[in-house]
């Protein structure tokens, strides 16, 4: 009999080349699989994550699943993993889930935050320092063009292996966190590689006054990555939420 478990966790992506295992580069997935394999008596364990995050991107909330041929004490699993994992990866919870639960394909939506700060601050290393003044009202009006079901090829990394570039965006807006800190929140059923960083980079050009609000729609309709602006750096980006049906896994 096989048992399926879901883990809720967080990680700081600064020291990793993204979530996914890759040759000759450290990854969050590799760290977790290595520790789980040790816990299972060196029987190899493969985990499936809710999605990829690129090099340097963080996750304040992430979900993975894995299968085991034996029933596990979930409290002990969390305790032991946290003792073994590096300080920049933290396991929140573990729970047994149904066999049809899939961390990636069962997800209904994902939410990302991108943080910027307008005053130099040594404690804002996971946020983009922007010196110029920004028109956040214009940026929010432009962000409205992102809403709905559309082809986001213009904001996707080229030559990816996905079958479609169509995504449904349900939320996209900027909000002020503190006097000098702003956050862009975007929620969708799925995201393309580099999509959020390319969107933020393009919206910043609206904020600088270099791009008209309505030009965002023109960029989307062009389905041409060359029409969108440069992507912002990875260190300001966080995956913050994943939603599943039937509360198979729920954020605490």
PDB file of C-alpha atoms in Angstrom:
ATOM      1  CA  UNK A   1       0.000   0.000   0.000  1.00  0.00           C
ATOM      2  CA  UNK A   2       1.203   3.485  -0.859  1.00  0.00           C
ATOM      3  CA  UNK A   3       0.583   6.556   1.293  1.00  0.00           C
ATOM      4  CA  UNK A   4       0.662  10.078  -0.125  1.00  0.00           C
ATOM      5  CA  UNK A   5       1.775  13.031   1.991  1.00  0.00           C
ATOM      6  CA  UNK A   6       1.650  16.764   1.398  1.00  0.00           C
ATOM      7  CA  UNK A   7       4.091  19.176   2.990  1.00  0.00           C
ATOM      8  CA  UNK A   8       3.524  22.893   3.485  1.00  0.00           C
ATOM      9  CA  UNK A   9       6.750  24.854   3.617  1.00  0.00           C
ATOM     10  CA  UNK A  10       8.644  28.063   2.928  1.00  0.00           C
ATOM     11  CA  UNK A  11      12.089  28.841   1.604  1.00  0.00           C
ATOM     12  CA  UNK A  12      14.381  31.746   0.891  1.00  0.00           C
ATOM     13  CA  UNK A  13      15.608  31.273  -2.633  1.00  0.00           C
ATOM     14  CA  UNK A  14      18.785  33.355  -2.455  1.00  0.00           C
ATOM     15  CA  UNK A  15      21.152  30.382  -2.216  1.00  0.00           C
ATOM     16  CA  UNK A  16      19.372  28.160  -4.749  1.00  0.00           C
ATOM     17  CA  UNK A  17      19.083  27.868  -8.507  1.00  0.00           C
ATOM     18  CA  UNK A  18      15.315  27.652  -8.170  1.00  0.00           C
ATOM     19  CA  UNK A  19      13.031  24.896  -6.962  1.00  0.00           C
ATOM     20  CA  UNK A  20      13.695  22.213  -9.562  1.00  0.00           C
ATOM     21  CA  UNK A  21      16.604  19.780  -9.526  1.00  0.00           C
ATOM     22  CA  UNK A  22      19.179  20.535 -12.211  1.00  0.00           C
ATOM     23  CA  UNK A  23      22.721  19.353 -12.998  1.00  0.00           C
ATOM     24  CA  UNK A  24      25.600  20.983 -11.141  1.00  0.00           C
ATOM     25  CA  UNK A  25      23.439  23.497  -9.272  1.00  0.00           C
ATOM     26  CA  UNK A  26      21.828  23.549  -5.846  1.00  0.00           C
ATOM     27  CA  UNK A  27      18.032  23.509  -5.655  1.00  0.00           C
ATOM     28  CA  UNK A  28      15.344  23.432  -2.987  1.00  0.00           C
ATOM     29  CA  UNK A  29      13.915  20.181  -4.353  1.00  0.00           C
ATOM     30  CA  UNK A  30      17.304  18.475  -4.123  1.00  0.00           C
ATOM     31  CA  UNK A  31      17.766  19.533  -0.490  1.00  0.00           C
ATOM     32  CA  UNK A  32      14.364  18.184   0.532  1.00  0.00           C
ATOM     33  CA  UNK A  33      14.656  14.934  -1.403  1.00  0.00           C
ATOM     34  CA  UNK A  34      18.088  14.302   0.103  1.00  0.00           C
ATOM     35  CA  UNK A  35      16.764  14.713   3.664  1.00  0.00           C
ATOM     36  CA  UNK A  36      13.631  12.642   3.031  1.00  0.00           C
ATOM     37  CA  UNK A  37      15.739   9.873   1.535  1.00  0.00           C
ATOM     38  CA  UNK A  38      17.872   9.843   4.670  1.00  0.00           C
ATOM     39  CA  UNK A  39      14.772   9.655   6.866  1.00  0.00           C
ATOM     40  CA  UNK A  40      13.435   6.720   4.859  1.00  0.00           C
ATOM     41  CA  UNK A  41      16.550   4.644   5.452  1.00  0.00           C
ATOM     42  CA  UNK A  42      18.236   5.753   2.223  1.00  0.00           C
ATOM     43  CA  UNK A  43      15.330   4.593   0.080  1.00  0.00           C
ATOM     44  CA  UNK A  44      15.148   7.249  -2.679  1.00  0.00           C
ATOM     45  CA  UNK A  45      12.236   9.686  -2.338  1.00  0.00           C
ATOM     46  CA  UNK A  46      11.013  11.933  -5.156  1.00  0.00           C
ATOM     47  CA  UNK A  47       8.868  14.961  -4.387  1.00  0.00           C
ATOM     48  CA  UNK A  48       6.483  16.860  -6.668  1.00  0.00           C
ATOM     49  CA  UNK A  49       6.231  20.604  -6.132  1.00  0.00           C
ATOM     50  CA  UNK A  50       3.338  22.946  -6.806  1.00  0.00           C
ATOM     51  CA  UNK A  51       5.408  24.699  -9.455  1.00  0.00           C
ATOM     52  CA  UNK A  52       8.821  25.983 -10.454  1.00  0.00           C
ATOM     53  CA  UNK A  53      10.429  29.039  -8.980  1.00  0.00           C
ATOM     54  CA  UNK A  54      13.435  30.489 -10.758  1.00  0.00           C
ATOM     55  CA  UNK A  55      16.894  31.161  -9.349  1.00  0.00           C
ATOM     56  CA  UNK A  56      16.698  33.528  -6.379  1.00  0.00           C
ATOM     57  CA  UNK A  57      12.894  33.536  -6.117  1.00  0.00           C
ATOM     58  CA  UNK A  58      11.402  32.905  -2.671  1.00  0.00           C
ATOM     59  CA  UNK A  59       8.324  31.093  -1.408  1.00  0.00           C
ATOM     60  CA  UNK A  60       6.649  32.119   1.825  1.00  0.00           C
ATOM     61  CA  UNK A  61       4.134  29.348   1.127  1.00  0.00           C
ATOM     62  CA  UNK A  62       4.763  26.270  -0.989  1.00  0.00           C
ATOM     63  CA  UNK A  63       3.229  22.788  -1.258  1.00  0.00           C
ATOM     64  CA  UNK A  64       4.750  19.484  -2.348  1.00  0.00           C
ATOM     65  CA  UNK A  65       3.690  15.859  -2.237  1.00  0.00           C
ATOM     66  CA  UNK A  66       5.502  12.540  -2.103  1.00  0.00           C
ATOM     67  CA  UNK A  67       4.600   8.856  -1.754  1.00  0.00           C
ATOM     68  CA  UNK A  68       5.717   6.413   0.904  1.00  0.00           C
ATOM     69  CA  UNK A  69       5.239   2.654   1.204  1.00  0.00           C
ATOM     70  CA  UNK A  70       4.750   3.045   4.944  1.00  0.00           C
ATOM     71  CA  UNK A  71       2.528   5.190   7.117  1.00  0.00           C
ATOM     72  CA  UNK A  72       4.392   8.080   8.719  1.00  0.00           C
ATOM     73  CA  UNK A  73       4.035  10.041  11.945  1.00  0.00           C
ATOM     74  CA  UNK A  74       3.500  13.494  10.435  1.00  0.00           C
ATOM     75  CA  UNK A  75       4.503  15.396  13.573  1.00  0.00           C
ATOM     76  CA  UNK A  76       7.795  13.538  13.778  1.00  0.00           C
ATOM     77  CA  UNK A  77       8.304  14.029  10.054  1.00  0.00           C
ATOM     78  CA  UNK A  78       8.040  17.815  10.393  1.00  0.00           C
ATOM     79  CA  UNK A  79      10.271  17.878  13.464  1.00  0.00           C
ATOM     80  CA  UNK A  80      13.015  15.719  11.953  1.00  0.00           C
ATOM     81  CA  UNK A  81      13.007  17.453   8.571  1.00  0.00           C
ATOM     82  CA  UNK A  82      13.341  20.868  10.166  1.00  0.00           C
ATOM     83  CA  UNK A  83      16.286  19.615  12.205  1.00  0.00           C
ATOM     84  CA  UNK A  84      17.993  18.307   9.068  1.00  0.00           C
ATOM     85  CA  UNK A  85      17.223  21.038   6.548  1.00  0.00           C
ATOM     86  CA  UNK A  86      19.237  24.262   6.248  1.00  0.00           C
ATOM     87  CA  UNK A  87      17.901  27.378   7.949  1.00  0.00           C
ATOM     88  CA  UNK A  88      16.539  28.850   4.715  1.00  0.00           C
ATOM     89  CA  UNK A  89      14.024  26.000   4.253  1.00  0.00           C
ATOM     90  CA  UNK A  90      11.244  25.509   6.805  1.00  0.00           C
ATOM     91  CA  UNK A  91       8.526  22.843   6.936  1.00  0.00           C
ATOM     92  CA  UNK A  92       5.229  24.113   8.376  1.00  0.00           C
ATOM     93  CA  UNK A  93       3.148  20.944   8.316  1.00  0.00           C
ATOM     94  CA  UNK A  94       2.761  17.454   6.896  1.00  0.00           C
ATOM     95  CA  UNK A  95      -0.464  15.600   6.311  1.00  0.00           C
ATOM     96  CA  UNK A  96      -1.687  12.480   4.621  1.00  0.00           C
ATOM     97  CA  UNK A  97      -3.763  13.250   1.526  1.00  0.00           C
ATOM     98  CA  UNK A  98      -5.803  11.264  -0.953  1.00  0.00           C
ATOM     99  CA  UNK A  99      -4.044   9.362  -3.717  1.00  0.00           C
ATOM    100  CA  UNK A 100      -5.449  11.705  -6.374  1.00  0.00           C
ATOM    101  CA  UNK A 101      -4.030  14.836  -4.748  1.00  0.00           C
ATOM    102  CA  UNK A 102      -1.309  16.424  -6.891  1.00  0.00           C
ATOM    103  CA  UNK A 103       0.644  19.426  -5.612  1.00  0.00           C
ATOM    104  CA  UNK A 104       0.897  20.929  -9.099  1.00  0.00           C
ATOM    105  CA  UNK A 105      -2.122  19.766 -11.074  1.00  0.00           C
ATOM    106  CA  UNK A 106      -4.694  19.960  -8.265  1.00  0.00           C
ATOM    107  CA  UNK A 107      -3.981  23.647  -7.626  1.00  0.00           C
ATOM    108  CA  UNK A 108      -6.758  26.076  -8.552  1.00  0.00           C
ATOM    109  CA  UNK A 109      -4.703  29.247  -8.231  1.00  0.00           C
ATOM    110  CA  UNK A 110      -1.353  30.665  -7.221  1.00  0.00           C
ATOM    111  CA  UNK A 111      -0.523  34.112  -5.868  1.00  0.00           C
ATOM    112  CA  UNK A 112       2.752  35.984  -6.141  1.00  0.00           C
ATOM    113  CA  UNK A 113       3.977  39.163  -4.470  1.00  0.00           C
ATOM    114  CA  UNK A 114       6.731  41.411  -5.780  1.00  0.00           C
ATOM    115  CA  UNK A 115       8.188  43.962  -3.350  1.00  0.00           C
ATOM    116  CA  UNK A 116       9.880  47.260  -4.128  1.00  0.00           C
ATOM    117  CA  UNK A 117      11.245  49.902  -1.765  1.00  0.00           C
ATOM    118  CA  UNK A 118      11.982  53.545  -2.531  1.00  0.00           C
ATOM    119  CA  UNK A 119      14.430  54.279   0.257  1.00  0.00           C
ATOM    120  CA  UNK A 120      17.710  52.428   0.701  1.00  0.00           C
ATOM    121  CA  UNK A 121      17.359  50.002   3.576  1.00  0.00           C
ATOM    122  CA  UNK A 122      19.883  47.301   4.577  1.00  0.00           C
ATOM    123  CA  UNK A 123      16.990  45.184   5.874  1.00  0.00           C
ATOM    124  CA  UNK A 124      15.140  45.175   2.528  1.00  0.00           C
ATOM    125  CA  UNK A 125      17.431  42.798   0.686  1.00  0.00           C
ATOM    126  CA  UNK A 126      14.469  40.737  -0.587  1.00  0.00           C
ATOM    127  CA  UNK A 127      12.951  43.774  -2.267  1.00  0.00           C
ATOM    128  CA  UNK A 128      13.901  45.862  -5.325  1.00  0.00           C
ATOM    129  CA  UNK A 129      15.291  49.334  -4.598  1.00  0.00           C
ATOM    130  CA  UNK A 130      13.685  51.833  -6.980  1.00  0.00           C
ATOM    131  CA  UNK A 131      15.118  55.359  -6.881  1.00  0.00           C
ATOM    132  CA  UNK A 132      12.808  57.166  -9.334  1.00  0.00           C
ATOM    133  CA  UNK A 133       9.333  58.392  -8.454  1.00  0.00           C
ATOM    134  CA  UNK A 134       6.519  56.129  -9.623  1.00  0.00           C
ATOM    135  CA  UNK A 135       2.898  56.797 -10.582  1.00  0.00           C
ATOM    136  CA  UNK A 136       1.199  53.894  -8.805  1.00  0.00           C
ATOM    137  CA  UNK A 137      -2.277  55.011  -9.894  1.00  0.00           C
ATOM    138  CA  UNK A 138      -1.206  54.669 -13.523  1.00  0.00           C
ATOM    139  CA  UNK A 139       0.420  51.329 -12.753  1.00  0.00           C
ATOM    140  CA  UNK A 140      -2.809  50.034 -11.235  1.00  0.00           C
ATOM    141  CA  UNK A 141      -4.887  51.206 -14.170  1.00  0.00           C
ATOM    142  CA  UNK A 142      -2.448  49.451 -16.514  1.00  0.00           C
ATOM    143  CA  UNK A 143      -2.570  46.299 -14.367  1.00  0.00           C
ATOM    144  CA  UNK A 144      -6.309  46.040 -15.093  1.00  0.00           C
ATOM    145  CA  UNK A 145      -5.420  45.008 -18.652  1.00  0.00           C
ATOM    146  CA  UNK A 146      -3.896  41.827 -17.220  1.00  0.00           C
ATOM    147  CA  UNK A 147      -7.198  40.567 -15.845  1.00  0.00           C
ATOM    148  CA  UNK A 148      -9.095  37.744 -17.511  1.00  0.00           C
ATOM    149  CA  UNK A 149      -8.204  34.803 -19.730  1.00  0.00           C
ATOM    150  CA  UNK A 150      -5.505  35.801 -22.206  1.00  0.00           C
ATOM    151  CA  UNK A 151      -2.409  34.654 -24.051  1.00  0.00           C
ATOM    152  CA  UNK A 152       0.608  35.904 -22.083  1.00  0.00           C
ATOM    153  CA  UNK A 153       3.310  34.961 -24.579  1.00  0.00           C
ATOM    154  CA  UNK A 154       4.636  38.538 -24.405  1.00  0.00           C
ATOM    155  CA  UNK A 155       5.608  37.978 -20.776  1.00  0.00           C
ATOM    156  CA  UNK A 156       6.945  34.434 -21.074  1.00  0.00           C
ATOM    157  CA  UNK A 157      10.476  33.166 -21.281  1.00  0.00           C
ATOM    158  CA  UNK A 158      11.106  31.948 -24.821  1.00  0.00           C
ATOM    159  CA  UNK A 159      11.305  28.278 -25.851  1.00  0.00           C
ATOM    160  CA  UNK A 160       9.592  26.757 -22.820  1.00  0.00           C
ATOM    161  CA  UNK A 161       7.997  23.306 -22.907  1.00  0.00           C
ATOM    162  CA  UNK A 162       4.422  24.311 -21.997  1.00  0.00           C
ATOM    163  CA  UNK A 163       1.505  23.414 -24.269  1.00  0.00           C
ATOM    164  CA  UNK A 164      -0.244  26.782 -23.978  1.00  0.00           C
ATOM    165  CA  UNK A 165       0.569  30.324 -22.886  1.00  0.00           C
ATOM    166  CA  UNK A 166      -3.015  31.097 -21.915  1.00  0.00           C
ATOM    167  CA  UNK A 167      -3.552  32.054 -18.267  1.00  0.00           C
ATOM    168  CA  UNK A 168      -6.509  33.447 -16.341  1.00  0.00           C
ATOM    169  CA  UNK A 169      -5.492  36.324 -14.074  1.00  0.00           C
ATOM    170  CA  UNK A 170      -8.041  37.143 -11.366  1.00  0.00           C
ATOM    171  CA  UNK A 171      -6.136  39.770  -9.362  1.00  0.00           C
ATOM    172  CA  UNK A 172      -3.389  42.245 -10.265  1.00  0.00           C
ATOM    173  CA  UNK A 173      -2.705  45.387  -8.246  1.00  0.00           C
ATOM    174  CA  UNK A 174      -0.154  47.490  -6.365  1.00  0.00           C
ATOM    175  CA  UNK A 175      -0.612  48.350  -2.690  1.00  0.00           C
ATOM    176  CA  UNK A 176       1.436  50.374  -0.238  1.00  0.00           C
ATOM    177  CA  UNK A 177       2.864  48.377   2.664  1.00  0.00           C
ATOM    178  CA  UNK A 178       4.809  51.132   4.442  1.00  0.00           C
ATOM    179  CA  UNK A 179       5.774  54.682   3.562  1.00  0.00           C
ATOM    180  CA  UNK A 180       8.601  53.455   1.330  1.00  0.00           C
ATOM    181  CA  UNK A 181       7.518  49.905   0.433  1.00  0.00           C
ATOM    182  CA  UNK A 182       5.037  48.731  -2.199  1.00  0.00           C
ATOM    183  CA  UNK A 183       3.830  45.286  -3.179  1.00  0.00           C
ATOM    184  CA  UNK A 184       2.469  44.002  -6.480  1.00  0.00           C
ATOM    185  CA  UNK A 185       0.049  41.106  -6.027  1.00  0.00           C
ATOM    186  CA  UNK A 186      -0.994  38.879  -8.911  1.00  0.00           C
ATOM    187  CA  UNK A 187      -3.205  35.796  -8.736  1.00  0.00           C
ATOM    188  CA  UNK A 188      -3.857  33.375 -11.599  1.00  0.00           C
ATOM    189  CA  UNK A 189      -4.735  29.783 -12.338  1.00  0.00           C
ATOM    190  CA  UNK A 190      -1.218  29.285 -13.716  1.00  0.00           C
ATOM    191  CA  UNK A 191       1.901  31.276 -14.536  1.00  0.00           C
ATOM    192  CA  UNK A 192       4.448  31.087 -17.321  1.00  0.00           C
ATOM    193  CA  UNK A 193       8.186  31.086 -16.702  1.00  0.00           C
ATOM    194  CA  UNK A 194       9.421  34.602 -15.911  1.00  0.00           C
ATOM    195  CA  UNK A 195       5.869  35.964 -16.318  1.00  0.00           C
ATOM    196  CA  UNK A 196       5.557  37.899 -13.062  1.00  0.00           C
ATOM    197  CA  UNK A 197       8.983  39.499 -13.318  1.00  0.00           C
ATOM    198  CA  UNK A 198       8.319  40.582 -16.914  1.00  0.00           C
ATOM    199  CA  UNK A 199       4.917  41.998 -15.944  1.00  0.00           C
ATOM    200  CA  UNK A 200       6.415  43.971 -13.054  1.00  0.00           C
ATOM    201  CA  UNK A 201       9.221  45.308 -15.240  1.00  0.00           C
ATOM    202  CA  UNK A 202       6.682  46.510 -17.802  1.00  0.00           C
ATOM    203  CA  UNK A 203       4.415  48.094 -15.175  1.00  0.00           C
ATOM    204  CA  UNK A 204       7.390  49.973 -13.729  1.00  0.00           C
ATOM    205  CA  UNK A 205       7.908  51.562 -17.143  1.00  0.00           C
ATOM    206  CA  UNK A 206       4.318  52.807 -16.911  1.00  0.00           C
ATOM    207  CA  UNK A 207       5.113  54.189 -13.467  1.00  0.00           C
ATOM    208  CA  UNK A 208       8.199  55.976 -14.789  1.00  0.00           C
ATOM    209  CA  UNK A 209       6.091  57.570 -17.526  1.00  0.00           C
ATOM    210  CA  UNK A 210       7.966  55.769 -20.324  1.00  0.00           C
ATOM    211  CA  UNK A 211       4.938  53.698 -21.337  1.00  0.00           C
ATOM    212  CA  UNK A 212       1.269  54.603 -21.688  1.00  0.00           C
ATOM    213  CA  UNK A 213      -1.228  52.577 -19.675  1.00  0.00           C
ATOM    214  CA  UNK A 214      -3.081  51.378 -22.782  1.00  0.00           C
ATOM    215  CA  UNK A 215       0.151  50.130 -24.320  1.00  0.00           C
ATOM    216  CA  UNK A 216       0.029  47.190 -21.935  1.00  0.00           C
ATOM    217  CA  UNK A 217      -2.935  45.822 -23.889  1.00  0.00           C
ATOM    218  CA  UNK A 218      -1.027  46.304 -27.142  1.00  0.00           C
ATOM    219  CA  UNK A 219       1.908  44.361 -25.675  1.00  0.00           C
ATOM    220  CA  UNK A 220      -0.355  41.499 -24.578  1.00  0.00           C
ATOM    221  CA  UNK A 221      -2.066  41.325 -27.960  1.00  0.00           C
ATOM    222  CA  UNK A 222       1.270  41.283 -29.819  1.00  0.00           C
ATOM    223  CA  UNK A 223       2.232  37.893 -28.281  1.00  0.00           C
ATOM    224  CA  UNK A 224       5.841  39.032 -28.687  1.00  0.00           C
ATOM    225  CA  UNK A 225       8.280  38.914 -25.747  1.00  0.00           C
ATOM    226  CA  UNK A 226      10.312  41.615 -27.476  1.00  0.00           C
ATOM    227  CA  UNK A 227       7.479  44.110 -26.992  1.00  0.00           C
ATOM    228  CA  UNK A 228       7.427  43.811 -23.191  1.00  0.00           C
ATOM    229  CA  UNK A 229      10.057  45.448 -21.015  1.00  0.00           C
ATOM    230  CA  UNK A 230      12.971  43.956 -19.103  1.00  0.00           C
ATOM    231  CA  UNK A 231      12.262  41.576 -16.257  1.00  0.00           C
ATOM    232  CA  UNK A 232      12.949  42.786 -12.737  1.00  0.00           C
ATOM    233  CA  UNK A 233      15.473  40.896 -10.561  1.00  0.00           C
ATOM    234  CA  UNK A 234      14.364  37.692  -8.855  1.00  0.00           C
ATOM    235  CA  UNK A 235      15.109  38.677  -5.265  1.00  0.00           C
ATOM    236  CA  UNK A 236      11.909  40.713  -4.824  1.00  0.00           C
ATOM    237  CA  UNK A 237       9.555  37.897  -5.886  1.00  0.00           C
ATOM    238  CA  UNK A 238       7.671  35.595  -3.518  1.00  0.00           C
ATOM    239  CA  UNK A 239       5.195  32.782  -4.102  1.00  0.00           C
ATOM    240  CA  UNK A 240       2.774  33.429  -1.245  1.00  0.00           C
ATOM    241  CA  UNK A 241      -0.299  31.235  -1.700  1.00  0.00           C
ATOM    242  CA  UNK A 242      -1.675  28.162  -3.489  1.00  0.00           C
ATOM    243  CA  UNK A 243      -5.339  27.217  -3.377  1.00  0.00           C
ATOM    244  CA  UNK A 244      -6.739  23.693  -3.738  1.00  0.00           C
ATOM    245  CA  UNK A 245     -10.288  22.307  -4.053  1.00  0.00           C
ATOM    246  CA  UNK A 246     -12.068  20.483  -1.248  1.00  0.00           C
ATOM    247  CA  UNK A 247      -9.507  21.750   1.264  1.00  0.00           C
ATOM    248  CA  UNK A 248      -7.208  18.828   0.438  1.00  0.00           C
ATOM    249  CA  UNK A 249      -4.431  21.092   1.607  1.00  0.00           C
ATOM    250  CA  UNK A 250      -5.316  24.403   3.205  1.00  0.00           C
ATOM    251  CA  UNK A 251      -3.185  27.327   4.231  1.00  0.00           C
ATOM    252  CA  UNK A 252      -3.151  27.845   7.987  1.00  0.00           C
TER     253      UNK A 252
END
